[in-house]
Coordinates of C-alpha atoms and ligand atoms in Angstrom, one line a residue:
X1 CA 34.0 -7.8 1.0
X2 CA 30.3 -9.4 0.7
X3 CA 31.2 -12.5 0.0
X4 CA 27.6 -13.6 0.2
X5 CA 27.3 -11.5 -3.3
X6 CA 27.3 -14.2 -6.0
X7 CA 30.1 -13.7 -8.1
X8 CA 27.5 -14.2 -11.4
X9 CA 25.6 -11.5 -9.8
X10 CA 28.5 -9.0 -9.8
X11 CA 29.8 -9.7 -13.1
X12 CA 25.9 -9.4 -14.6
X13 CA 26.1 -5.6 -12.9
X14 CA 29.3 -4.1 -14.7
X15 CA 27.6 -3.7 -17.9
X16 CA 25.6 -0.9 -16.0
X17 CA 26.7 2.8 -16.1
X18 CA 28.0 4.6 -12.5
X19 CA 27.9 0.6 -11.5
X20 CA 31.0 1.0 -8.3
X21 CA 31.7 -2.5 -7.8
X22 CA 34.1 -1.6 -5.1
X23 CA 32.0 0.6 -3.1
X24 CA 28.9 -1.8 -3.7
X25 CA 30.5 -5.0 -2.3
X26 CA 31.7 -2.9 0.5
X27 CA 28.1 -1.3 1.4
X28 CA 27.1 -4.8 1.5
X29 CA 29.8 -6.1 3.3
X30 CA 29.2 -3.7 6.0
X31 CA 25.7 -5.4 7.3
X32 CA 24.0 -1.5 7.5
X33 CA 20.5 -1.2 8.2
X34 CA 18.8 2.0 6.7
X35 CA 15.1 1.9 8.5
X36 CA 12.3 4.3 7.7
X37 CA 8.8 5.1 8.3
X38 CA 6.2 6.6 6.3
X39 CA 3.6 8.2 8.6
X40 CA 0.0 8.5 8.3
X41 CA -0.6 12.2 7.6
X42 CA -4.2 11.9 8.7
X43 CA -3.5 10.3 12.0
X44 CA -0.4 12.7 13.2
X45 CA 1.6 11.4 16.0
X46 CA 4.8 14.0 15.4
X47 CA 5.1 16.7 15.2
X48 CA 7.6 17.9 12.9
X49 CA 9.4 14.7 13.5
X50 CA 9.2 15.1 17.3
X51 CA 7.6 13.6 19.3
X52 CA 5.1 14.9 22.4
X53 CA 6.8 15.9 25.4
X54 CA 4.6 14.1 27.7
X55 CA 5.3 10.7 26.0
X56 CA 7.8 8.7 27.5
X57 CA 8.6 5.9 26.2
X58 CA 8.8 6.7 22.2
X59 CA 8.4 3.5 19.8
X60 CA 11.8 5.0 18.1
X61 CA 14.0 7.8 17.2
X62 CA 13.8 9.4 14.5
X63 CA 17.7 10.3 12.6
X64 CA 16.6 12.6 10.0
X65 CA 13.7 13.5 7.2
X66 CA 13.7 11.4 3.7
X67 CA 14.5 14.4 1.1
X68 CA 12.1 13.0 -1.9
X69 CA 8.9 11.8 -0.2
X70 CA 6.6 14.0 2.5
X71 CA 6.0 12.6 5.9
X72 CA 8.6 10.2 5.5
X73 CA 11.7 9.3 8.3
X74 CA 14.9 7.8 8.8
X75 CA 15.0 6.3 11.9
X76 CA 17.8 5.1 14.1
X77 CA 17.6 2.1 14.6
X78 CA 14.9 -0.9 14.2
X79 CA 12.7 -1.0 17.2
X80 CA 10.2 -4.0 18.2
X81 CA 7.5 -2.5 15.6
X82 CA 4.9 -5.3 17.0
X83 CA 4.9 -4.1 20.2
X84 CA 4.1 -0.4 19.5
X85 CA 0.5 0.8 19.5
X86 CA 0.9 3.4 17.0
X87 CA 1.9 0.9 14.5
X88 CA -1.4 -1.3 14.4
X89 CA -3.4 1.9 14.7
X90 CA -2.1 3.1 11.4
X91 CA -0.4 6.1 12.4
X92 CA 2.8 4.7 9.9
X93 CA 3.9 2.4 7.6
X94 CA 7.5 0.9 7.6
X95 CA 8.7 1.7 4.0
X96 CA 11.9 1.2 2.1
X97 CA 13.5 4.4 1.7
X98 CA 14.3 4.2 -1.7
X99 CA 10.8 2.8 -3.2
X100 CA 8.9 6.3 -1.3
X101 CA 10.4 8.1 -4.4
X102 CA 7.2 7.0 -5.8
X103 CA 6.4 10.0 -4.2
X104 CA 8.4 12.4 -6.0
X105 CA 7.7 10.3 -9.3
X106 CA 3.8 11.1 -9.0
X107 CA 4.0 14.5 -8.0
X108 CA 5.8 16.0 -10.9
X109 CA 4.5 13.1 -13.8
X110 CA 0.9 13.8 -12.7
X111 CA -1.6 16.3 -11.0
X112 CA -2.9 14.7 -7.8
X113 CA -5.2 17.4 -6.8
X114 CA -7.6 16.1 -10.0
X115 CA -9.6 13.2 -9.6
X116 CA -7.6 10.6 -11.0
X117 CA -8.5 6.4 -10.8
X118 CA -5.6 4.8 -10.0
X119 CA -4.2 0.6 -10.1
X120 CA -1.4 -0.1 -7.8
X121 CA -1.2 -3.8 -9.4
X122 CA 1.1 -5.7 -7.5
X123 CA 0.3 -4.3 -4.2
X124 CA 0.7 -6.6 -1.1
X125 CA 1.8 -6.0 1.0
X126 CA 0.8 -2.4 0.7
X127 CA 3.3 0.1 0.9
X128 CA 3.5 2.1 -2.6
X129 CA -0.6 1.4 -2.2
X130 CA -0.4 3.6 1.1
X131 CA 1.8 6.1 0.2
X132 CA -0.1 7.1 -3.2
X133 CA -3.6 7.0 -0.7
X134 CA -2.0 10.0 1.0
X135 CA -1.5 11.2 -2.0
X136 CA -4.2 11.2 -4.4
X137 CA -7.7 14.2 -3.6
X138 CA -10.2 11.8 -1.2
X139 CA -12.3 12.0 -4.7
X140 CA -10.3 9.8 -6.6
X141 CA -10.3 6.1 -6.5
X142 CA -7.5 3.6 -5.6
X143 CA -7.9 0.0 -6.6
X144 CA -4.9 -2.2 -4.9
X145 CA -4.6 -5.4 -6.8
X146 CA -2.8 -8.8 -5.7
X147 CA -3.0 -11.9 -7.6
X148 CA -1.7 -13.9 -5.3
X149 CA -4.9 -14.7 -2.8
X150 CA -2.6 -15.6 0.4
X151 CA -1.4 -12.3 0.2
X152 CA -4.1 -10.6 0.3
X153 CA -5.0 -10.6 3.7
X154 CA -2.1 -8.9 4.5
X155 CA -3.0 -6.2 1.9
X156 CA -6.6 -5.8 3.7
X157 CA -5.1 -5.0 6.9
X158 CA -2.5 -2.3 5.9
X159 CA -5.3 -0.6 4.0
X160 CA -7.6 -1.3 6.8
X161 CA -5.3 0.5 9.2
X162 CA -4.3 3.3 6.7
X163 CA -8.1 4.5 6.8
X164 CA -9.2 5.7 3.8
X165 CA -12.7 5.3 2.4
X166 CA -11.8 5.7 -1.5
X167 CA -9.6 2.7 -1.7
X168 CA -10.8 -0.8 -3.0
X169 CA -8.7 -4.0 -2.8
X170 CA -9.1 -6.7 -5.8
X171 CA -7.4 -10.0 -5.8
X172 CA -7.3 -10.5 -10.1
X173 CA -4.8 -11.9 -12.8
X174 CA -3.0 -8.7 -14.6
X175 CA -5.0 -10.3 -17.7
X176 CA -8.4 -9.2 -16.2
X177 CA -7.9 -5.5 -16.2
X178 CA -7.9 -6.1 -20.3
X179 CA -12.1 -6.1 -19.7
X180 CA -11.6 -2.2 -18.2
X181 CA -10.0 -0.3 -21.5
X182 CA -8.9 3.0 -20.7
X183 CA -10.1 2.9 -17.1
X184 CA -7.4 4.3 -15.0
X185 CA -5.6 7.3 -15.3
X186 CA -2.2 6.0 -13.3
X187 CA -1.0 2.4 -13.3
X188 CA 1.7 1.1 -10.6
X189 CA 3.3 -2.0 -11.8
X190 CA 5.4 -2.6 -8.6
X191 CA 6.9 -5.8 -10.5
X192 CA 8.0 -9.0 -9.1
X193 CA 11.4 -9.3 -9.8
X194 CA 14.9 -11.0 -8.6
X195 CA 14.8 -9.0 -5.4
X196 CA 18.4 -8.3 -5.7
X197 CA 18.0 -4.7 -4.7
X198 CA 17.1 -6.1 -0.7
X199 CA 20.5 -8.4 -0.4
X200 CA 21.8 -5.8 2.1
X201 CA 18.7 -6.5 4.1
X202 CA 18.4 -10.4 3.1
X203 CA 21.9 -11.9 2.7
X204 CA 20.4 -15.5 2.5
X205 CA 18.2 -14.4 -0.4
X206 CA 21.2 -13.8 -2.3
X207 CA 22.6 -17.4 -2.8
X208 CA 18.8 -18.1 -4.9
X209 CA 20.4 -15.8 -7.6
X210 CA 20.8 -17.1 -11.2
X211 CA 20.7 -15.6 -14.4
X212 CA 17.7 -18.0 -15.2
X213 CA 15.7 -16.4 -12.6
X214 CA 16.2 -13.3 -13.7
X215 CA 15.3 -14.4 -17.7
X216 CA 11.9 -15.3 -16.2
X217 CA 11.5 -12.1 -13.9
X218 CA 12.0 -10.2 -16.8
X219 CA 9.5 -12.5 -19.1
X220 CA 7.0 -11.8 -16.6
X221 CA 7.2 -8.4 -16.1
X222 CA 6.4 -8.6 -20.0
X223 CA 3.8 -10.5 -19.7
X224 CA 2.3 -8.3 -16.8
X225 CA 3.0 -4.9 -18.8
X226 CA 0.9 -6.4 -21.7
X227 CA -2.1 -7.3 -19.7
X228 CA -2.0 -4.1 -18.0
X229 CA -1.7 -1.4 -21.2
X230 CA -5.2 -1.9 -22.1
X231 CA -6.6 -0.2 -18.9
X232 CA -4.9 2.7 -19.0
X233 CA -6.1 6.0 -20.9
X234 CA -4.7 7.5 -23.5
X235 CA -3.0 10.3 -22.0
X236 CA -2.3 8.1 -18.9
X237 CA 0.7 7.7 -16.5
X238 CA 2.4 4.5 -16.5
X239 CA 4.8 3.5 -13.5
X240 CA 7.1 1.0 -13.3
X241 CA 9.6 -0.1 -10.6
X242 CA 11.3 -3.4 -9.3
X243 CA 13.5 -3.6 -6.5
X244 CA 16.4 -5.2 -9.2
X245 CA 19.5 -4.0 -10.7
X246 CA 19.2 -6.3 -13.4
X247 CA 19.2 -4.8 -17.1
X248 CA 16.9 -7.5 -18.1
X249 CA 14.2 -6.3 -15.4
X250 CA 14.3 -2.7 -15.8
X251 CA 15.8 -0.8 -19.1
X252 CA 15.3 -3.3 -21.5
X253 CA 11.8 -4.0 -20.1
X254 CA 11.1 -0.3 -21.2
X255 CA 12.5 -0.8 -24.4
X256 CA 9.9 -3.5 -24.8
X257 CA 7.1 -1.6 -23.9
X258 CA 8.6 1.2 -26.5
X259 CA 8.9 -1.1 -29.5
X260 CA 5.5 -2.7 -28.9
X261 CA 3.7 0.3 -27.7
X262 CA 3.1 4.3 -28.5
X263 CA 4.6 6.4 -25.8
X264 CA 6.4 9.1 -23.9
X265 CA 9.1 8.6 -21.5
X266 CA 9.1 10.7 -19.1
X267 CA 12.4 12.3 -17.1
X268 CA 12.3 13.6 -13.6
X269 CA 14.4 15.8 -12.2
X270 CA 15.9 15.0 -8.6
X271 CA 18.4 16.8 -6.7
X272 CA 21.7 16.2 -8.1
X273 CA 22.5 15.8 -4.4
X274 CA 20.4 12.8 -3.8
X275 CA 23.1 10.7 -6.0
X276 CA 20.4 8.5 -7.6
X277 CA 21.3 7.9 -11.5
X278 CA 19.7 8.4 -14.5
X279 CA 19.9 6.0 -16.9
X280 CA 18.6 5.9 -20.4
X281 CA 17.6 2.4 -22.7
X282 CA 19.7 1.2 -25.2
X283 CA 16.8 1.0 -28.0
X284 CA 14.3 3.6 -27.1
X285 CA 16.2 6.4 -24.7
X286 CA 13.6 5.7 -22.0
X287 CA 14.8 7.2 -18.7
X288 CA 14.9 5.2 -15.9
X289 CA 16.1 6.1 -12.1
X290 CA 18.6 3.9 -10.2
X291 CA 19.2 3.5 -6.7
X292 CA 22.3 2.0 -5.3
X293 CA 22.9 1.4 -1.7
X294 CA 26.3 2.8 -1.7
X295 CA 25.0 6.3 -3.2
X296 CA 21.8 6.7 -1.4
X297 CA 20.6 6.2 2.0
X298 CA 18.1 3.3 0.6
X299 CA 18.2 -0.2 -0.7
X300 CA 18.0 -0.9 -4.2
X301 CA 15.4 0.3 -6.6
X302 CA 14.4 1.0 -10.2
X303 CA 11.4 3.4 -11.0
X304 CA 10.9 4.7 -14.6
X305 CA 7.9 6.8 -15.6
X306 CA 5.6 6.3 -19.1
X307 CA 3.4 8.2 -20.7
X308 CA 0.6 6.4 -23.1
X309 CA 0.1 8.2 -26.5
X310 CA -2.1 5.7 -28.2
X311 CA -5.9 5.6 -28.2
X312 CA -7.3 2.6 -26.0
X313 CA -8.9 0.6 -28.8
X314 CA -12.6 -0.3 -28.4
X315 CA -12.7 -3.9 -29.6
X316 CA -13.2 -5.0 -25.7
X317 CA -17.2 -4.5 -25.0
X318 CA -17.4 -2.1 -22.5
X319 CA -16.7 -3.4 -18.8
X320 CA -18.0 -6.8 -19.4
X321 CA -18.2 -9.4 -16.6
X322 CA -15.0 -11.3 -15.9
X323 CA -16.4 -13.0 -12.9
X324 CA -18.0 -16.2 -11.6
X325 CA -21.6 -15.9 -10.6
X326 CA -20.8 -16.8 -7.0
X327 CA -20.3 -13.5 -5.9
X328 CA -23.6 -12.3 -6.5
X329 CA -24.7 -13.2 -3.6
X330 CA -27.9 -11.4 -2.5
X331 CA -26.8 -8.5 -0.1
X332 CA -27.4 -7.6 3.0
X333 CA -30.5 -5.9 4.3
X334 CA -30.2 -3.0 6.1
X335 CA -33.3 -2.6 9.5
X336 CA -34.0 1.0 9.3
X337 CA -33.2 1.1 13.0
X338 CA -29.7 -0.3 12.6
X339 CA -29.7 2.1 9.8
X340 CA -30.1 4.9 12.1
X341 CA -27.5 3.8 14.6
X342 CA -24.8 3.3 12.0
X343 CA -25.8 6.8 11.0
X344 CA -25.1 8.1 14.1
X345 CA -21.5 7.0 14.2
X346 CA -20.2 8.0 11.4
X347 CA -19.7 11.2 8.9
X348 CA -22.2 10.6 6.4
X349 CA -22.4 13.8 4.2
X350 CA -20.3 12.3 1.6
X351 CA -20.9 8.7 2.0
X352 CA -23.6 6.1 0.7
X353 CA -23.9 3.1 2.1
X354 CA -23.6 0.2 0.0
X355 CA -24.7 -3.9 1.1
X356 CA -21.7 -6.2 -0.3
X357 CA -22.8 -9.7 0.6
X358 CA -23.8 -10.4 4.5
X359 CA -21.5 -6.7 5.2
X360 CA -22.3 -3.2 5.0
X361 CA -19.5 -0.8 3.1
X362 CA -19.3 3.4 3.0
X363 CA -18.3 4.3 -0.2
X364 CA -18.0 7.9 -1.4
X365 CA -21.2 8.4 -3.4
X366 CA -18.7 9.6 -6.1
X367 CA -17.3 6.2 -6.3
X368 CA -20.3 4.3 -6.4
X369 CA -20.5 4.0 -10.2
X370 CA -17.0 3.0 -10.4
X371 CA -17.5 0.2 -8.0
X372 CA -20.6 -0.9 -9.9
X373 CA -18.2 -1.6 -13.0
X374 CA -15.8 -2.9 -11.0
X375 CA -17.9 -5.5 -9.3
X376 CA -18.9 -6.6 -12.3
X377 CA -15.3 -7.1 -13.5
X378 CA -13.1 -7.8 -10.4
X379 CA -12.9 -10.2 -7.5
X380 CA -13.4 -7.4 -5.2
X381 CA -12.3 -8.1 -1.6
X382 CA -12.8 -4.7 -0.1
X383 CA -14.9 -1.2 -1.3
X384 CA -14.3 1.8 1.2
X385 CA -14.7 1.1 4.4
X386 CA -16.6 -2.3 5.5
X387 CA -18.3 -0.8 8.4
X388 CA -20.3 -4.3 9.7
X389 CA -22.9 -7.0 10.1
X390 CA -26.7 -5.9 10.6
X391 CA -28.7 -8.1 12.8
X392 CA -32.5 -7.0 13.3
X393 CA -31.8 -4.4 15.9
X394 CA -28.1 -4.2 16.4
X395 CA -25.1 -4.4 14.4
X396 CA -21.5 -5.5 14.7
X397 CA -19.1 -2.8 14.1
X398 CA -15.9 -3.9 11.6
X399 CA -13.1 -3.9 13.3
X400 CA -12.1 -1.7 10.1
X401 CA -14.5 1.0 10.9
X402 CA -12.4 1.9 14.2
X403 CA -9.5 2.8 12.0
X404 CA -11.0 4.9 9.6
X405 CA -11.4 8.4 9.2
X406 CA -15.0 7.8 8.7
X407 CA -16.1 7.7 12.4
X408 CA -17.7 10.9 13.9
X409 CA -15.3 12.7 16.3
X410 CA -17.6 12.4 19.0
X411 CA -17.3 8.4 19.8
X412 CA -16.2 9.0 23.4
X413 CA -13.2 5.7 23.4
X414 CA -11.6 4.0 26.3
X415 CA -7.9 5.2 26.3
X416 CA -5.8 2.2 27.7
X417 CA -2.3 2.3 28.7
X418 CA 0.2 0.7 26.4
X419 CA 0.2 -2.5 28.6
X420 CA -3.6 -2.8 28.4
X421 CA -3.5 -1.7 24.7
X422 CA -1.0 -4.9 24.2
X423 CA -3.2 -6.7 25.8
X424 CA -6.0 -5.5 24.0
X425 CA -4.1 -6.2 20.9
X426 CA -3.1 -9.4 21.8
X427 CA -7.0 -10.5 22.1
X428 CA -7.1 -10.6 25.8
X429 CA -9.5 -8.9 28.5
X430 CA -8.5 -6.5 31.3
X431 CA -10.5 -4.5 34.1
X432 CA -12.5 -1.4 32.9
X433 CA -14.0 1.4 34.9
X434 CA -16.2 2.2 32.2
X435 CA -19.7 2.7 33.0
X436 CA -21.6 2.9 29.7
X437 CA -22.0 -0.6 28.5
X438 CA -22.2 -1.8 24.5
X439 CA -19.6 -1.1 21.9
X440 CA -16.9 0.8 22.5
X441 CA -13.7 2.1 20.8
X442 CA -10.6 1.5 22.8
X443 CA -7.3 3.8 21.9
X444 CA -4.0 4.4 23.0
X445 CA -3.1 8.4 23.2
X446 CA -6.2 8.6 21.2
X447 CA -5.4 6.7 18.2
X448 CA -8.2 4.0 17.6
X449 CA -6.8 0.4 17.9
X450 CA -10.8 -1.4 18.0
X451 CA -13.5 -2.2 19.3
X452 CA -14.7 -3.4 22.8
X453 CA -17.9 -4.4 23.5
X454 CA -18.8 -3.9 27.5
X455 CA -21.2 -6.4 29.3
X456 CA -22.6 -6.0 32.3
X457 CA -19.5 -8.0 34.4
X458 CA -17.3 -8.8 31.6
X459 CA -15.9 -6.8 28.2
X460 CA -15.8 -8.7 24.6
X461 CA -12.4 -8.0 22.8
X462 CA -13.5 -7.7 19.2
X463 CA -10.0 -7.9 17.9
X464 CA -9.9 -10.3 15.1
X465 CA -8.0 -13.3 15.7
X466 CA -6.3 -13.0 12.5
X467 CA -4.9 -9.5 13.7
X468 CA -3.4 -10.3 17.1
X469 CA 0.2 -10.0 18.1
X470 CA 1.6 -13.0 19.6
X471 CA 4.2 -11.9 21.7
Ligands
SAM501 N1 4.0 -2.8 -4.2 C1 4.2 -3.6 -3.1 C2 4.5 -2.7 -1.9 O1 5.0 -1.6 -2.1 O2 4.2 -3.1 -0.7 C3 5.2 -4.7 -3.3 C4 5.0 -5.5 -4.5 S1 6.1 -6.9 -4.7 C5 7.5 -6.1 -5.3 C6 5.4 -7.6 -6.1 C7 4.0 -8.2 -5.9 O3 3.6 -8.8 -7.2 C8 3.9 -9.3 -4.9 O4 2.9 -9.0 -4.0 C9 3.5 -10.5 -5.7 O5 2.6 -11.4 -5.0 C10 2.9 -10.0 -6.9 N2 3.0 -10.9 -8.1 C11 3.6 -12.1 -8.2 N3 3.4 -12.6 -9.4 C12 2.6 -11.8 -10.1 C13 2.1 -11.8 -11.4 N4 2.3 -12.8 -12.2 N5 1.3 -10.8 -11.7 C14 1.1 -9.8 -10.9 N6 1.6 -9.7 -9.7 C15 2.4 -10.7 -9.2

């Protein structure tokens, strides 16, 4: 048995329905690891979930295909994920199984080929924010919100390396998104919670349990469900999940929203076969969807989809300014020939170029009015793709730009070897044969990993510090 379980923790679980102590202590007990991989589906490595021929030394093995979520795989077991190329190129993400039935969720609660404005509002460090970018139309707009500011760095890079130019990153207080009534169409509230759905993964984390802790989880998820009604439409899709099995955090948090709020649950339908549960609140009959380690091949997770009847009241002027006056800062100016050399490199047809303090960022031009009320509103940390710094007559390329599927096809890169890329990764400089000197991209079987820029006897490894590996 897991005796690392508290036995507080276990009794607080029998009030749930299908709740198989038995089997759940011994899942636990049994020190499992489920891993799997979301990949990129616009930077394909597999093929089918195979890999090339020619490649011989594969970062993993991959045991089987996730039913409920596209591009999504079970691996065998946990490789060194730092030390594989692939991984910091943004060909995957490493995603709990259980949480990718976002996936499933949004395709049959909303249509994704419209264009929709999504919030993924607790999103570091950036898996669900990920997964809906490959799944929203490149029209529509993903804003990926963290409050807390020492995670958002971590949030920048997964973003950065997922690639997508109609993202944009925010580090606000729930309570802000009150100044953007009926703004977004879809709102993620990927809660904080008690956590105790990842104790198979984190035994340790299991002896911080207390019923107190998960009374103020479950206050705060209030709290953060109030702030955030306000921005969605009427009409909208509300999400909610935690990574908890506690009552407190997940039916009766929708029976709040119920009493306080006019809406529509909403039920999904997954395969019977999948053996995740539906349950239904006590007060309001909202359906929720419960994963238990010991019926699904996933950790635990709680996902439970809303639909907002009510109209957005207009009280709140529209989009006023939640922001301090340091931001406006005065932007960047652009030299018409550094203009035309940024030009050159990337696909501009559907992209306007935008000056946010000393750095240049491609937007869509469909998304440019949305980021004008949104800069005006939000801490923004990140707007499409921050391509660089212009000097007078040359410019230095964000190391974001190499990992986005903004760059012309035609760069020409420096494919290393996995040793060199390691080394590349790890910040240090290795022998080149390269002739043509300046900026280059360097790659590993063709998937961008940076920029290099080539001097006459020596090369400049513009990966950023705070991305290196250190092992
Ligand atoms: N959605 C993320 C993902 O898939 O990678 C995981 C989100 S994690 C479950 C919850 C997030 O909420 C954390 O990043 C945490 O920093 C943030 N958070 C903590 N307190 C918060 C608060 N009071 N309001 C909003 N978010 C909060």
């Amino acid at each position: 048995m897991a005796t690392y379980l508290p036995a507080a923790f276990l009794r607080s679980l029998r009030v749930l329905d299908h709740f198989d102590p038995v089997a759940f202590e011994a899942v636990h007990a049994s020190g499992e690891q489920v891993v799997s991989v979301h990949m990129n589906p616009e930077k394909p490595i597999l093929q089918e979930g195979r890999w090339p021929a020619d490649l011989t030394e594969p970062p993993f093995q991959i045991s089987g295909r996730l039913a409920w979520a596209p591009d999504a795989w079970y691996l065998s077991a946990r490789p060194s994920f730092t030390l594989d190329p692939f991984f910091h190129a943004g060909n995957y993400y490493v995603q709990e199984a259980s949480g990718m039935f976002l996936a499933f969720a949004l395709k049959q609660a909303v249509d994704l080929s419209k264009k929709i404005k999504v919030l993924d509002l607790c999103a570091a460090p950036g898996g669900k924010s990920t997964l809906i970018q490959s799944l929203i139309s490149p029209e529509s707009l993903l804003v990926s919100n963290e409050v807390i500011k020492t995670r958002v760095p971590v949030l920048y890079q997964n973003m950065a390396k997922w690639g997508r130019a109609n993202g944009m990153i925010s580090n606000n207080d729930p309570s802000h998104f009150k100044q953007l009534p009926g703004f977004f169409d879809l709102v993620l509230i990927d809660a904080p919670c008690s956590g105790s759905g990842l104790f198979r993964k984190d035994p340790e984390a299991a002896s911080g349990w207390s019923s107190d802790g998960v009374r103020l989880c479950s206050q705060r998820q209030q709290r953060i469900l109030a702030d955030a009604w306000d921005c969605l439409k009427e009409d909208g899709v509300l999400v909610y999940s935690t990574c908890s099995y506690s009552k407190e955090e997940n039916e009766d948090i929708l029976d709040s929203i119920f009493q306080q709020y006019d809406c529509i649950s909403t039920p999904l339908s997954p395969d019977p076969e999948w053996h995740i549960v539906e349950t239904v609140s006590e007060k309001a009959g909202a359906f929720g969807y419960r994963f238990y380690p010991d019926k699904v091949a996933g950790e635990g997770f709680f996902i439970s989809v809303i639909r907002k009847k009510q109209a957005v009241s207009q009280v709140h002027s529209k989009y006023s300014n939640a922001r301090s006056g340091k931001q406006n800062r005065s932007p960047a100016r652009i030299p018409k020939s550094v203009e035309l050399q940024i030009r050159s490199r990337i696909i501009e047809d559907t992209l306007q170029m935008i000056p946010v303090g000393d750095s240049i960022h491609a937007l869509p031009a469909d998304l440019v009015h949305d980021f004008e009320i949104l800069k005006n509103t939000l801490y923004l940390k990140k707007a499409g793709i921050r391509i660089g710094k212009a000097g007078e007559n040359d410019w230095i390329p964000d190391p974001e730009l190499a990992l986005a599927n903004i760059l012309k096809g035609d760069q020409g890169s420096m494919d290393l070897s996995k040793s060199d890329a390691l080394r590349y990764l790890r910040g240090e400089t290795f022998e080149t044969r390269m002739s043509e000197k300046g900026w280059q991209i360097v790659s590993y079987r063709n998937q961008s990993l940076g920029w290099v820029k080539l001097l006459d006897k020596r090369m400049n490894n513009y990966n950023p510090k705070s991305w290196r590996i250190r092992q």
